[in-house]
């Protein structure tokens, strides 16, 4: 492993990578390589926070769609 890869692992994944992993996991299309990279992360907190925000946004979107359909 090179020094650059070690620094990235210590720093953790970027916000975009975490969001992509959560979205791919929610849709069930995440690759096994990406799955392994996620579990090699030092801290689960970025994934937990993004997962909660994603779930809240998803539920909020469903509520808005149902209200819009029922009002029409």
Short mmCIF file of C-alpha atoms in Angstrom, two decimals:
data_model
loop_
_atom_site.label_atom_id
_atom_site.label_comp_id
_atom_site.label_asym_id
_atom_site.label_seq_id
_atom_site.Cartn_x
_atom_site.Cartn_y
_atom_site.Cartn_z
CA UNK A 1 0.00 0.00 0.00
CA UNK A 2 1.41 3.42 -0.90
CA UNK A 3 1.65 6.37 1.47
CA UNK A 4 -1.15 8.17 -0.37
CA UNK A 5 -3.55 5.26 0.13
CA UNK A 6 -2.67 5.06 3.81
CA UNK A 7 -3.37 8.79 4.26
CA UNK A 8 -6.77 8.41 2.58
CA UNK A 9 -7.71 5.53 4.88
CA UNK A 10 -6.71 7.55 7.95
CA UNK A 11 -8.58 10.61 6.68
CA UNK A 12 -11.67 8.59 5.82
CA UNK A 13 -13.93 8.56 2.81
CA UNK A 14 -15.21 11.78 1.31
CA UNK A 15 -18.80 12.92 1.64
CA UNK A 16 -19.59 12.08 -1.97
CA UNK A 17 -18.21 8.54 -1.60
CA UNK A 18 -20.23 7.99 1.58
CA UNK A 19 -23.41 9.27 -0.12
CA UNK A 20 -22.81 7.04 -3.13
CA UNK A 21 -22.29 4.03 -0.88
CA UNK A 22 -25.47 4.71 1.09
CA UNK A 23 -27.49 5.22 -2.11
CA UNK A 24 -26.07 2.08 -3.74
CA UNK A 25 -26.72 0.10 -0.56
CA UNK A 26 -30.30 1.36 -0.38
CA UNK A 27 -30.90 0.31 -3.98
CA UNK A 28 -29.09 -3.00 -3.50
CA UNK A 29 -26.61 -2.47 -6.31
CA UNK A 30 -23.37 -1.95 -4.40
CA UNK A 31 -20.33 -3.84 -5.66
CA UNK A 32 -18.48 -6.19 -3.35
CA UNK A 33 -15.30 -4.12 -3.77
CA UNK A 34 -17.06 -0.95 -2.61
CA UNK A 35 -18.71 -2.89 0.23
CA UNK A 36 -15.27 -4.02 1.46
CA UNK A 37 -13.91 -0.45 1.20
CA UNK A 38 -16.79 0.80 3.33
CA UNK A 39 -16.09 -1.73 6.07
CA UNK A 40 -12.38 -0.84 6.06
CA UNK A 41 -13.29 2.72 7.05
CA UNK A 42 -12.03 3.86 10.44
CA UNK A 43 -15.35 5.24 11.66
CA UNK A 44 -18.96 4.26 10.94
CA UNK A 45 -20.31 7.71 11.85
CA UNK A 46 -20.24 9.27 8.35
CA UNK A 47 -22.28 6.32 7.05
CA UNK A 48 -24.71 6.49 9.98
CA UNK A 49 -25.29 10.24 9.59
CA UNK A 50 -25.73 10.08 5.81
CA UNK A 51 -27.98 7.01 6.17
CA UNK A 52 -30.25 8.83 8.63
CA UNK A 53 -30.39 11.93 6.41
CA UNK A 54 -31.10 9.79 3.33
CA UNK A 55 -33.89 7.93 5.14
CA UNK A 56 -35.44 11.16 6.42
CA UNK A 57 -35.33 12.64 2.93
CA UNK A 58 -36.83 9.51 1.40
CA UNK A 59 -39.69 9.38 3.90
CA UNK A 60 -40.28 13.12 3.52
CA UNK A 61 -40.46 12.73 -0.26
CA UNK A 62 -42.95 9.86 0.06
CA UNK A 63 -45.15 11.95 2.40
CA UNK A 64 -45.12 14.87 -0.04
CA UNK A 65 -46.02 12.60 -2.99
CA UNK A 66 -48.90 10.98 -1.08
CA UNK A 67 -50.26 14.38 0.01
CA UNK A 68 -50.00 15.68 -3.55
CA UNK A 69 -51.79 12.64 -5.00
CA UNK A 70 -54.56 12.71 -2.38
CA UNK A 71 -55.16 16.45 -2.80
CA UNK A 72 -55.84 16.10 -6.52
#
